[in-house]
C-alpha positions as a LaTeX table, in Angstrom:
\begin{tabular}{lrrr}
\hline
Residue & $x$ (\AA) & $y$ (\AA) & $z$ (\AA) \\
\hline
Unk1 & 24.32 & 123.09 & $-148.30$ \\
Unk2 & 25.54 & 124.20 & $-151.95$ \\
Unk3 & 28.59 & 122.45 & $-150.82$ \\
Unk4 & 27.73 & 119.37 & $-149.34$ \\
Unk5 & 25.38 & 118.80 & $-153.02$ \\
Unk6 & 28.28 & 119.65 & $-155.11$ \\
Unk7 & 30.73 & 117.27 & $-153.47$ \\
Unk8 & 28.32 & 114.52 & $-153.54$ \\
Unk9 & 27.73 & 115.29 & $-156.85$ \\
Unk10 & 31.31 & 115.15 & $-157.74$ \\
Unk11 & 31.88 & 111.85 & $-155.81$ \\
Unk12 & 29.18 & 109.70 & $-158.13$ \\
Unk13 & 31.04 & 111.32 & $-161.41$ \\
Unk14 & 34.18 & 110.10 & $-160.30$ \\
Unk15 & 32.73 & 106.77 & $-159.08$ \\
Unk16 & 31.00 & 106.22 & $-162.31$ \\
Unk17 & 33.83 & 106.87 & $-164.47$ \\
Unk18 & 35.97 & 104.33 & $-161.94$ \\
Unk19 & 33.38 & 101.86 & $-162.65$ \\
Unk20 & 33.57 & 102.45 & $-166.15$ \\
Unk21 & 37.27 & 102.46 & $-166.87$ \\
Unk22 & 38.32 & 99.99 & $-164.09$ \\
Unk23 & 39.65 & 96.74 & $-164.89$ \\
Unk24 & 36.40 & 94.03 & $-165.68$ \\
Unk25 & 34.99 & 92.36 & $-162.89$ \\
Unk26 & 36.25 & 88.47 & $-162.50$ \\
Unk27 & 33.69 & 86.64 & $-164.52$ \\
Unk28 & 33.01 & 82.34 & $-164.31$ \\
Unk29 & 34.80 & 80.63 & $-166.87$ \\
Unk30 & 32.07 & 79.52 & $-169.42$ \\
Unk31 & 30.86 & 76.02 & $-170.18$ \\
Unk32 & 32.97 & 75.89 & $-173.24$ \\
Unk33 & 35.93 & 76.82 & $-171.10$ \\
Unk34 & 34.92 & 74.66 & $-168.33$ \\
Unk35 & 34.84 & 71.60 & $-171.03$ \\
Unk36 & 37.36 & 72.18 & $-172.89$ \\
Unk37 & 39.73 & 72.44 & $-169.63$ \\
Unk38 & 38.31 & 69.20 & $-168.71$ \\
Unk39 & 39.48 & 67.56 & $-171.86$ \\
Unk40 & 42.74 & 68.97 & $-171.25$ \\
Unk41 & 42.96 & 67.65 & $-168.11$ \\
Unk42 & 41.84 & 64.18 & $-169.46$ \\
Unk43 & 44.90 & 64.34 & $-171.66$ \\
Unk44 & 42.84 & 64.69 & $-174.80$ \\
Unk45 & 44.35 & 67.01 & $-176.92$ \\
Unk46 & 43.08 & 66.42 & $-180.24$ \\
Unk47 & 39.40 & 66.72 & $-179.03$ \\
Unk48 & 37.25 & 69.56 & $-178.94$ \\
Unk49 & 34.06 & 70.21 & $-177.25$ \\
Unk50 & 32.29 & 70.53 & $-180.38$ \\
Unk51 & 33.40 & 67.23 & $-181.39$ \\
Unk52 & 33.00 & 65.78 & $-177.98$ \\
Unk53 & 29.17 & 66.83 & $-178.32$ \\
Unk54 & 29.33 & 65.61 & $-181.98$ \\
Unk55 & 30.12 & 62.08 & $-180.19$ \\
Unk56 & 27.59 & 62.28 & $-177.61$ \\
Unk57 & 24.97 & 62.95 & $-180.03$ \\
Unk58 & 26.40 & 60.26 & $-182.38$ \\
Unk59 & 25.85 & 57.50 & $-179.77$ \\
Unk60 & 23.13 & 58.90 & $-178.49$ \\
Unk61 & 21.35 & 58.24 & $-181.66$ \\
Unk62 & 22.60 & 55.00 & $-182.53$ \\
Unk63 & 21.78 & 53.28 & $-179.11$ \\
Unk64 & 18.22 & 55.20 & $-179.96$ \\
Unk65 & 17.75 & 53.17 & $-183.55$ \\
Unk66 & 18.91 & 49.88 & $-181.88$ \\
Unk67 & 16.72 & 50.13 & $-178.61$ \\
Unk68 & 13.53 & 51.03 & $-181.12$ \\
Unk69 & 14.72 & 47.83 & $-183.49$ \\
Unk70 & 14.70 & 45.86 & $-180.23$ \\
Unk71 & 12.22 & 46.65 & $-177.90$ \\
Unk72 & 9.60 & 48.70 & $-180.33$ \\
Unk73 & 9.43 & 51.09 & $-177.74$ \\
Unk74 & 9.63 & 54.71 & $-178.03$ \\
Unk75 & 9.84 & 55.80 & $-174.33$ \\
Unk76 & 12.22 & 52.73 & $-173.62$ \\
Unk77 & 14.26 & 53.24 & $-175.87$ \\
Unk78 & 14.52 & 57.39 & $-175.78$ \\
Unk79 & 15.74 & 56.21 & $-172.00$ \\
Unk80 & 18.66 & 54.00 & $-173.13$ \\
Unk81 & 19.16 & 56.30 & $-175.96$ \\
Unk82 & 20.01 & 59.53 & $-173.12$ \\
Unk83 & 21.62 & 56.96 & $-171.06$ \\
Unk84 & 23.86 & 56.36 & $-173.79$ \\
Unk85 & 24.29 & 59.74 & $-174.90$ \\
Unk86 & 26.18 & 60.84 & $-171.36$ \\
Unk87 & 28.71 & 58.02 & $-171.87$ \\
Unk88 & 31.71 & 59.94 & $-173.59$ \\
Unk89 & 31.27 & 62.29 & $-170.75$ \\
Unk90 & 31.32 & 59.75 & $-168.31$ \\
Unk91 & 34.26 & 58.06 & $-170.25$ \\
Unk92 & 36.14 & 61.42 & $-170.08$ \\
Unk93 & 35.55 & 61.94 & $-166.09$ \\
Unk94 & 36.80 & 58.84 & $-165.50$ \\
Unk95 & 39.97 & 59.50 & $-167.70$ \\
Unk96 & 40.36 & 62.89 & $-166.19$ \\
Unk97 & 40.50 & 61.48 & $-162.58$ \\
Unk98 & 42.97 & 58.12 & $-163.89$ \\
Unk99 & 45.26 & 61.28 & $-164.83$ \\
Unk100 & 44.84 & 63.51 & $-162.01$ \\
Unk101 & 45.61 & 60.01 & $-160.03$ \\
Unk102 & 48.74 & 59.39 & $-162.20$ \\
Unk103 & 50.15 & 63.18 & $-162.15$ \\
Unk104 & 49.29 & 63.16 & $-158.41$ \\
Unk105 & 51.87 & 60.28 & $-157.94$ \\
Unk106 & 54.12 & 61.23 & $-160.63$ \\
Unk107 & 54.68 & 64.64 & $-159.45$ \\
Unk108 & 56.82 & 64.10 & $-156.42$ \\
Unk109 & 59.56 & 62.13 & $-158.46$ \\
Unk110 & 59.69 & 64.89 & $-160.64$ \\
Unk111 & 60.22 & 67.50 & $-158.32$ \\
Unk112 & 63.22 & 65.31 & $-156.79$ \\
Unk113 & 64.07 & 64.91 & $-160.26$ \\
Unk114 & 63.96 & 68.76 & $-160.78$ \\
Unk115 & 65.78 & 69.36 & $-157.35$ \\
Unk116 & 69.14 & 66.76 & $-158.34$ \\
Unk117 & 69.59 & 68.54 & $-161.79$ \\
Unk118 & 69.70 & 72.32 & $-159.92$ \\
Unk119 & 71.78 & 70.88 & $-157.25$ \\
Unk120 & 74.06 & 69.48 & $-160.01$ \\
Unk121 & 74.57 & 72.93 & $-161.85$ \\
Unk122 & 71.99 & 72.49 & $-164.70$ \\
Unk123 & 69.64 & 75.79 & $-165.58$ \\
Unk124 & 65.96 & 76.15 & $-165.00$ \\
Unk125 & 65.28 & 75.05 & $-168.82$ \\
Unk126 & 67.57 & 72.54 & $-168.98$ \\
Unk127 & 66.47 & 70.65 & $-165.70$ \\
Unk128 & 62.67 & 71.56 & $-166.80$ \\
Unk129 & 64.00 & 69.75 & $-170.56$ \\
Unk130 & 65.46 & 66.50 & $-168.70$ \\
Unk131 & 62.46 & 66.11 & $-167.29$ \\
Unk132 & 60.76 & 64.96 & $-170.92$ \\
Unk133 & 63.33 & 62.48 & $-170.89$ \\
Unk134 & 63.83 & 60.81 & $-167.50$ \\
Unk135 & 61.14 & 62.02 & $-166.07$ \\
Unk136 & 58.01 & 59.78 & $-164.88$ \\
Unk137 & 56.29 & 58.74 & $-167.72$ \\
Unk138 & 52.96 & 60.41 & $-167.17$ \\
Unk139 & 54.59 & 64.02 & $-167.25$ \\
Unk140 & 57.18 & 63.61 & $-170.10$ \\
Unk141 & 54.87 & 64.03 & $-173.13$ \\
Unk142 & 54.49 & 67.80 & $-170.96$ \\
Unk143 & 58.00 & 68.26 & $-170.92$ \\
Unk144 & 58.97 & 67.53 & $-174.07$ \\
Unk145 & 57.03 & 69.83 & $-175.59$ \\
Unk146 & 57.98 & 72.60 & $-173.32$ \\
Unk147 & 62.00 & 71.46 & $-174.08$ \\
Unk148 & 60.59 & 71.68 & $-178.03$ \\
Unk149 & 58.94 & 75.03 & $-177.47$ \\
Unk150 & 61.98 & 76.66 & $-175.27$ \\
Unk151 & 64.80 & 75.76 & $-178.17$ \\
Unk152 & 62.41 & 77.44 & $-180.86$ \\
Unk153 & 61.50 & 80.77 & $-179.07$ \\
Unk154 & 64.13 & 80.94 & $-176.32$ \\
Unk155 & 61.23 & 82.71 & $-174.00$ \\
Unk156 & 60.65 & 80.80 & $-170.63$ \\
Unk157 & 58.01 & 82.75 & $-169.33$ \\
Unk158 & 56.18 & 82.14 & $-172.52$ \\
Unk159 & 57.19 & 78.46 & $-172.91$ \\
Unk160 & 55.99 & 77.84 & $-169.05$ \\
Unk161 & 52.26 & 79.25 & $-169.42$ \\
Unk162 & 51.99 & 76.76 & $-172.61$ \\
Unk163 & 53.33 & 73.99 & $-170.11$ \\
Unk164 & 50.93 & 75.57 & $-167.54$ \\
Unk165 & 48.10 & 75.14 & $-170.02$ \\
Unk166 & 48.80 & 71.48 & $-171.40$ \\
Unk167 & 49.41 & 70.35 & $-167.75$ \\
Unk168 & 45.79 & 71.85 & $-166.70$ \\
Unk169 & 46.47 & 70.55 & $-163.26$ \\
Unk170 & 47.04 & 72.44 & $-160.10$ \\
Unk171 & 50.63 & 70.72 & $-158.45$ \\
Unk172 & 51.57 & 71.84 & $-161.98$ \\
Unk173 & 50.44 & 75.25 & $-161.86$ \\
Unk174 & 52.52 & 75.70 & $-158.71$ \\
Unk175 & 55.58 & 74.13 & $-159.44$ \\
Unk176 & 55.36 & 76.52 & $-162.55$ \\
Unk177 & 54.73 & 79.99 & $-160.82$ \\
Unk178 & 57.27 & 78.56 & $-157.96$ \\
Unk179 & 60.06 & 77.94 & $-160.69$ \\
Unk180 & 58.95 & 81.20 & $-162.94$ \\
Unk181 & 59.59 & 83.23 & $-159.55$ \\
Unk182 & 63.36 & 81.61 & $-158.96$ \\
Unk183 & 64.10 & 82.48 & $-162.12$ \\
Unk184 & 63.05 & 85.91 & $-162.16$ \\
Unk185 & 64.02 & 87.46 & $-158.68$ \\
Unk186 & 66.83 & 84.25 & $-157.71$ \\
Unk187 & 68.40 & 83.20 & $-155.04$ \\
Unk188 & 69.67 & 80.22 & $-153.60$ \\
Unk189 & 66.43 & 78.38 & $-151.79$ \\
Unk190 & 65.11 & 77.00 & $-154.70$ \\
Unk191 & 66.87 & 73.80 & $-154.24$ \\
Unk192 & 65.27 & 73.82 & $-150.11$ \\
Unk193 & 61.94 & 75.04 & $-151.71$ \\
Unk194 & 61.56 & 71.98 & $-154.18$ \\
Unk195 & 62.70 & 69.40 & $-151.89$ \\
Unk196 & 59.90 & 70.58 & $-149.14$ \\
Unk197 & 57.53 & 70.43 & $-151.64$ \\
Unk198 & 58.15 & 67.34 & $-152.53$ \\
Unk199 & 57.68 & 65.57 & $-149.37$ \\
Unk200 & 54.04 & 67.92 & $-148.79$ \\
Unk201 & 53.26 & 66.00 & $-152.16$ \\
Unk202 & 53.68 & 62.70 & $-151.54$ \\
Unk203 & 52.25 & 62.96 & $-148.24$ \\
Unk204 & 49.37 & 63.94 & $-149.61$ \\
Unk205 & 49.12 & 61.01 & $-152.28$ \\
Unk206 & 49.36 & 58.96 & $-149.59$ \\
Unk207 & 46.76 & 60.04 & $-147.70$ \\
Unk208 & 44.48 & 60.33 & $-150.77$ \\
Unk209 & 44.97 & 57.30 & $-151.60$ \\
Unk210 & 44.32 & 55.61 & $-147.77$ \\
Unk211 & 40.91 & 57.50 & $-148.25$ \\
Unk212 & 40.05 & 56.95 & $-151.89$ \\
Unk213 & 40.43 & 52.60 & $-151.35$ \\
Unk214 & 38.59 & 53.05 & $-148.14$ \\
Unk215 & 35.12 & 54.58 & $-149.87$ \\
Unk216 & 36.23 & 53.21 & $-153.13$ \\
Unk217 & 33.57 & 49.85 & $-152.20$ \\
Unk218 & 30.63 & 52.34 & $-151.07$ \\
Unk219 & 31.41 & 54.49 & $-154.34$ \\
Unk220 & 30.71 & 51.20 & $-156.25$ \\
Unk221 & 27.83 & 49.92 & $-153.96$ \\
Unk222 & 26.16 & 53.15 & $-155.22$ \\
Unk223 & 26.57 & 52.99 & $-158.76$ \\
Unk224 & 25.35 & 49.35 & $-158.85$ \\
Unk225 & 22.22 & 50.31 & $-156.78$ \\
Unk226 & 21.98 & 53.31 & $-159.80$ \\
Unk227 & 22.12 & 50.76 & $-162.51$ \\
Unk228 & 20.50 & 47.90 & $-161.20$ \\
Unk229 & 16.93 & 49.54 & $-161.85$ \\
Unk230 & 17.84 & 50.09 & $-165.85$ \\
Unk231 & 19.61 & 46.86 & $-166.24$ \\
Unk232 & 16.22 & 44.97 & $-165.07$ \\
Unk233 & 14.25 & 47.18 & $-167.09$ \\
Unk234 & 16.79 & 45.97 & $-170.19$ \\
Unk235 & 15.48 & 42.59 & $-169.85$ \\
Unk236 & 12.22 & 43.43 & $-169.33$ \\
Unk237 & 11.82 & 45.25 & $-172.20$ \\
Unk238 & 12.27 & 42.04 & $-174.06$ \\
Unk239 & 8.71 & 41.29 & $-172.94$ \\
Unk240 & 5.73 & 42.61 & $-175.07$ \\
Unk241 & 3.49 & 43.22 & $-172.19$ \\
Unk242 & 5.88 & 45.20 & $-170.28$ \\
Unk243 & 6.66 & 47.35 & $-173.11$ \\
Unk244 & 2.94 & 47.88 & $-173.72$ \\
Unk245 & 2.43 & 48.93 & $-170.07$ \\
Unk246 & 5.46 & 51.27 & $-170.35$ \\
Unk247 & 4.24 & 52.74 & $-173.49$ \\
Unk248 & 1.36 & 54.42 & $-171.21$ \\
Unk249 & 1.24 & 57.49 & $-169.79$ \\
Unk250 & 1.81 & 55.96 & $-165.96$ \\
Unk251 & 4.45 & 54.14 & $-167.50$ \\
Unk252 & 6.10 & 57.57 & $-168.81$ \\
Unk253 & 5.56 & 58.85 & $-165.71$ \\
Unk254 & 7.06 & 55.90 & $-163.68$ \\
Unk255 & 10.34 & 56.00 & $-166.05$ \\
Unk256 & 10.71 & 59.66 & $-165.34$ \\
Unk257 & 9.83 & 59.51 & $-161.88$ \\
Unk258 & 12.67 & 57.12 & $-161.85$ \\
Unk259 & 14.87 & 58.67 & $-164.04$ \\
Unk260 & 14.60 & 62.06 & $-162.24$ \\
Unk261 & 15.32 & 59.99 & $-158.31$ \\
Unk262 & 18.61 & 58.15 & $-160.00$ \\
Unk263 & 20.04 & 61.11 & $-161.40$ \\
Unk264 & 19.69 & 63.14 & $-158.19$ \\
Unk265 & 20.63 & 60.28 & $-155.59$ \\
Unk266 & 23.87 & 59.93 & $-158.01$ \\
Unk267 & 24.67 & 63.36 & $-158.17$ \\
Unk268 & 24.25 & 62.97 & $-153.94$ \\
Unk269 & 25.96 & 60.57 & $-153.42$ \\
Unk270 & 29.51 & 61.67 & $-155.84$ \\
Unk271 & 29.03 & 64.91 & $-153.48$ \\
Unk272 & 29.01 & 63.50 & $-150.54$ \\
Unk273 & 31.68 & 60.92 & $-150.76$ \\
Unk274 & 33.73 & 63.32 & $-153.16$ \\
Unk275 & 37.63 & 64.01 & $-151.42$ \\
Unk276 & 38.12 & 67.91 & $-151.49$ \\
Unk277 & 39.71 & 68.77 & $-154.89$ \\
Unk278 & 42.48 & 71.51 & $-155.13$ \\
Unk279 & 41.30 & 74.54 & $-157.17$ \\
Unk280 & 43.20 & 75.67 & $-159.87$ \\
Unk281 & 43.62 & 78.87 & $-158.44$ \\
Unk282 & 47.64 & 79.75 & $-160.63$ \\
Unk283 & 45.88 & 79.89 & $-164.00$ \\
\hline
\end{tabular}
């Protein structure tokens, strides 16, 4: 019995201290570093979350004095004003998905791009360097700076996770660990490997993009049924008896009874008509 007590005993010590001195558990990426890997995938790279904030607050408050010097109405106008304040995040989801769209097409040219120069004897870095020349336009800005960064440090492993990181997008991630893996163990498939991905990628633009202009006019019906309510109360704020009746408490409690349905059926309906996304899963 002694024993069995002292080997339990012994057991928990050595599970605490594995606990303790084990590597940290994988934690969520904050909302800082959810935002500010948004922005990069935008394209944005002179903007930083604190700035982007600094902008929604900005027009936040300026659509706030110009409803209040228009309609004279606090709870009207503290509506537009919120509306207002969400637009540079709108703005930058719709960027981010023109340039997921644009790398999405882009990136099967460059892999066939990629693919001629090691078939025609050229190295990893100087077929990844080509690339920010006569590469598709979207991706040479990428590859420039990665040609910039490999002549000034020479390290390729290095030079790929800052390509990794300014790409932000998944194809990119892979075509990064698939090319950082020829070059360190080799071989002679490389030129097989880039070519077969290649044709999985433009596959799949072309389904995505059979799918994406086939619920591209119920997307928009949805939005307009969204807006419709706020553009007619717009104009009727331009009345003085339906600002006074909004300025009650039933009309507070009709605008945020309304507010509170459109923001939910919106946030619906972009989840249920949302294409699956590939993870970025290579960070």
């Amino acid at each position: 019995m002694g024993a069995l007590v002292g080997l339990t005993f012994g057991l928990g010590v050595v599970l605490l201290l594995s606990a303790m001195t084990g590597p940290p558990a994988h934690r969520p990426p904050s909302r800082r570093r959810r935002l500010e890997e948004r922005i990069a995938q935008a394209g944005l790279d002179g903007v930083s979350p604190a700035r982007l904030v600094g902008t929604c607050i900005a027009v936040g408050s300026v659509a706030l004095l110009l409803s209040l010097a228009v309609t004279r109405s606090a709870t009207i106008s503290t509506c537009f004003a919120a509306f207002a304040a969400y637009a540079p995040l709108a703005v930058l989801g719709w960027r981010r998905r023109q340039r997921q769209d644009e790398l999405r097409s882009a990136w099967p040219d460059a892999v066939d791009n990629l693919a001629s120069g090691v078939r025609a004897g050229l190295s990893l870095p100087e077929a990844l360097a080509q690339l920010g020349i006569r590469g598709p336009l979207p991706l040479r800005p990428a590859f420039g700076r990665f040609a910039e960064d490999y002549r000034a440090t020479g390290r390729f492993g290095e030079s790929l996770d800052r390509l990794k990181a300014s790409l932000a997008d998944p194809v990119g991630d892979r075509v990064v660990e698939s090319l950082r893996l020829a070059r360190e163990v080799g071989g002679s498939d490389l030129g097989r490997l880039l070519r077969t991905l290649s044709t999985f990628l433009r596959e799949d633009a072309r389904t995505r993009s059979e799918l994406e202009a086939r619920q591209s006019w119920t997307v928009n019906a949805a939005r307009l049924a969204v807006a419709a309510p706020w553009i007619l109360l717009g104009l009727l704020s331009l009345r003085p008896e339906a600002v006074r009746a909004y300025d009650s408490p039933e009309g507070l409690l009709l605008l945020a009874f309304g507010a509170g349905v459109c923001v939910v059926a919106y946030r619906l309906m972009l989840r249920i008509g949302r294409l699956p996304t590939e993870e970025r899963v290579l960070r």
